[in-house]
Short mmCIF file of C-alpha atoms in Angstrom, two decimals:
data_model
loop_
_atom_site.label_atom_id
_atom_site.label_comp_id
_atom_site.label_asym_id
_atom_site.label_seq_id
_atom_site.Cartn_x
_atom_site.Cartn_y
_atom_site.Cartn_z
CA UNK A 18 108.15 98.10 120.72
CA UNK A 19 107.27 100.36 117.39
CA UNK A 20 108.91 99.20 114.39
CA UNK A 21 111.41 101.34 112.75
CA UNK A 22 112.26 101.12 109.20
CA UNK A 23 113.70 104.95 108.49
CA UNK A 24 116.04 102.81 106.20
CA UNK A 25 113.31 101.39 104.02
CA UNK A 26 113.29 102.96 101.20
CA UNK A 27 110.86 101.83 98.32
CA UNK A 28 109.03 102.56 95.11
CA UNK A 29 108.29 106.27 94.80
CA UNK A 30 104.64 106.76 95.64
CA UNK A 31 102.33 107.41 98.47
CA UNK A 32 99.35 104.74 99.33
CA UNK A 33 95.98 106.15 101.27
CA UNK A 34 93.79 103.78 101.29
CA UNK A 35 90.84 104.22 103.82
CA UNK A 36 87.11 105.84 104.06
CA UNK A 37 87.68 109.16 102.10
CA UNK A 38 85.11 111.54 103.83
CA UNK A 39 85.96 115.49 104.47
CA UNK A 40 87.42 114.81 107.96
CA UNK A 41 90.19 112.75 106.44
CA UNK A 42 91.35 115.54 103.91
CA UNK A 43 91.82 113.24 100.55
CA UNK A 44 91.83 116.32 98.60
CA UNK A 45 94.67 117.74 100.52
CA UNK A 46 96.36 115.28 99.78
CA UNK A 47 95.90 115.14 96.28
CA UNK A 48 96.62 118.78 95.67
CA UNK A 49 99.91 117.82 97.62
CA UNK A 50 100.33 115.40 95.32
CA UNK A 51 100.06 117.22 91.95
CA UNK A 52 101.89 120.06 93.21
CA UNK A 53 104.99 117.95 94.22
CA UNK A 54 104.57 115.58 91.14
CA UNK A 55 104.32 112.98 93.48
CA UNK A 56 103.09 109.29 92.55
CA UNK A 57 99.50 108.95 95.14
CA UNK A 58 97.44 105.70 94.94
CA UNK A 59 94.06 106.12 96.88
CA UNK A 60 91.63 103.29 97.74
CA UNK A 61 88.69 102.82 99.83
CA UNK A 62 84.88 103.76 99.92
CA UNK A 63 84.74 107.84 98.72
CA UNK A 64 81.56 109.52 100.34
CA UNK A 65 79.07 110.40 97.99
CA UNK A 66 78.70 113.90 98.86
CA UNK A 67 83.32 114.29 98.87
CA UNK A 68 84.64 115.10 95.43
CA UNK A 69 87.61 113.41 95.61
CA UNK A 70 87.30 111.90 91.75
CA UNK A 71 87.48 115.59 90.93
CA UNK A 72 91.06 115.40 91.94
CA UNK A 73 92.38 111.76 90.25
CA UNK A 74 93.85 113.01 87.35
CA UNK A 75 95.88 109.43 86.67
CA UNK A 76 99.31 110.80 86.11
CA UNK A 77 99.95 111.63 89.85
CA UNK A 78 96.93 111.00 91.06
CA UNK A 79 95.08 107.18 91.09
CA UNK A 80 92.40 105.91 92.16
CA UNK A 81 91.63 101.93 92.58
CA UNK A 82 88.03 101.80 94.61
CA UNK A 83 87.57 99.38 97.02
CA UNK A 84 90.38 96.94 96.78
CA UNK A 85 90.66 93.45 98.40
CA UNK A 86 92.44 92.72 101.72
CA UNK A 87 95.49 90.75 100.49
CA UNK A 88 96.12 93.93 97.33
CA UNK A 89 95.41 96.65 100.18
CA UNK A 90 98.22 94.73 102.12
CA UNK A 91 100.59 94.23 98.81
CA UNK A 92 100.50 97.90 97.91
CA UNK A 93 101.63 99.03 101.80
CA UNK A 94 104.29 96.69 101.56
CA UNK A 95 105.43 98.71 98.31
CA UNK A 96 104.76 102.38 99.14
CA UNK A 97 106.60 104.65 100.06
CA UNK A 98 104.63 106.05 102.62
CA UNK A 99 100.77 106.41 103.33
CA UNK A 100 99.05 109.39 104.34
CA UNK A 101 96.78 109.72 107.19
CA UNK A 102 95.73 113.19 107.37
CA UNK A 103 92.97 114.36 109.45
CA UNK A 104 91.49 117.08 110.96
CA UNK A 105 90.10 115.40 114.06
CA UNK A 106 91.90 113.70 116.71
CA UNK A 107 91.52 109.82 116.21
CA UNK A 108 91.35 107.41 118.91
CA UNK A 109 92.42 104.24 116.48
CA UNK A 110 93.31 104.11 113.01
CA UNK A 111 93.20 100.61 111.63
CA UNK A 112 94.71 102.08 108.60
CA UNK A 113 97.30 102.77 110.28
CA UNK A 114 98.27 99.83 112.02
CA UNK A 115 97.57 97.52 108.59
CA UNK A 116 100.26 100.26 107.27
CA UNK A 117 102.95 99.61 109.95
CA UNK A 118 102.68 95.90 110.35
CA UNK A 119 104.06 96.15 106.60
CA UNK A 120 106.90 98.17 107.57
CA UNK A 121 104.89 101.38 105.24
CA UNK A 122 105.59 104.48 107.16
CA UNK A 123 102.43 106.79 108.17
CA UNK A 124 102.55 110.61 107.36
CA UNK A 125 99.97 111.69 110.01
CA UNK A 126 98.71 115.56 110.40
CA UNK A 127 98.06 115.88 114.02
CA UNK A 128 99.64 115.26 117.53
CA UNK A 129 96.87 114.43 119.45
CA UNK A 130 94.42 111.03 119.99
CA UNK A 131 96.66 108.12 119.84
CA UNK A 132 99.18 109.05 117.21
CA UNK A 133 101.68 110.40 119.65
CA UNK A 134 101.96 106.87 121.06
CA UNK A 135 101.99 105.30 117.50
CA UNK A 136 104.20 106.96 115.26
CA UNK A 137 107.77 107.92 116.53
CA UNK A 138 108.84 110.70 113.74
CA UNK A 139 111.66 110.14 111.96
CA UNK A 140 111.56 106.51 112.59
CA UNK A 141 108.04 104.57 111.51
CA UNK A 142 106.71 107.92 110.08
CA UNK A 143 106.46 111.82 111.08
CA UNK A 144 103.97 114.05 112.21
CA UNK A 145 103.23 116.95 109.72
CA UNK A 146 101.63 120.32 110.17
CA UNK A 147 99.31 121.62 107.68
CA UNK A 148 102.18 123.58 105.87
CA UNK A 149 102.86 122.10 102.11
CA UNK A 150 106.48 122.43 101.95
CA UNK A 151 107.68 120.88 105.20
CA UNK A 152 105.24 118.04 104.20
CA UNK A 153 107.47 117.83 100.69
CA UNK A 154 110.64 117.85 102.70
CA UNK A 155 109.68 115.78 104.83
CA UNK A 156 108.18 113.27 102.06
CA UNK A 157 111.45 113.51 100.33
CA UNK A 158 113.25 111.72 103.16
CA UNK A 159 111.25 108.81 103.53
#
């Protein structure tokens, strides 16, 4: 059984915290982010070649580096949501599950690999398509 938690609502920004590479769209995200005005934390190892830091401009966009376990697992607990956008279809996300097993709903791009079987939308998270502004609606909610 999935947990739901539709109902938790908590402090106002999104967490993605996981490899950011090209395949996971970081940037996206970011640009999302400073579009909407929209609080993002990112952690995790950035490629070397993925500009990412191009796009932290610490008033909606943060950036921590590589954080330990236990604050990775604090800052789920308090986000809003986290963001898991990719443009490949993932057979496991460990992001994801660390996410959900602290009731942190995942914003996920795609319908295929095993998110379908993870996230139920509406409930533990939603599936988005690439378009910005049902993305923002559908931010708002959660």
């Amino acid at each position: 059984m999935l947990p739901e938690f539709k109902i938790c609502k908590k402090h106002n920004f999104m967490f993605a915290c996981h490899r950011h590479w090209p395949q996971f769209q970081s940037i996206y995200v970011a640009q999302f982010a400073q579009k909407y005005k929209i609080k993002t934390i990112f952690a995790g190892k950035i490629c070397d070649d993925y500009p990412l830091k191009q796009f932290i401009d610490n008033k909606y966009t943060f950036y921590l580096g590589e954080i330990p376990d236990q604050i990775k697992l604090e800052y789920y607990q308090a986000a809003r949501l986290t963001t898991l956008i990719h443009d490949w279809p993932t057979p496991f996300n460990l992001s994801a599950i660390e996410a959900l097993s602290n009731s942190c709903p995942v914003a996920c791009n795609l319908d295929k690999g095993f998110w379908p079987t993870l996230i139920q939308d509406g409930t533990n998270g939603f599936h988005v398509p690439s378009a910005t502004n049902e993305f923002a609606n559908q931010t708002q909610e959660f």
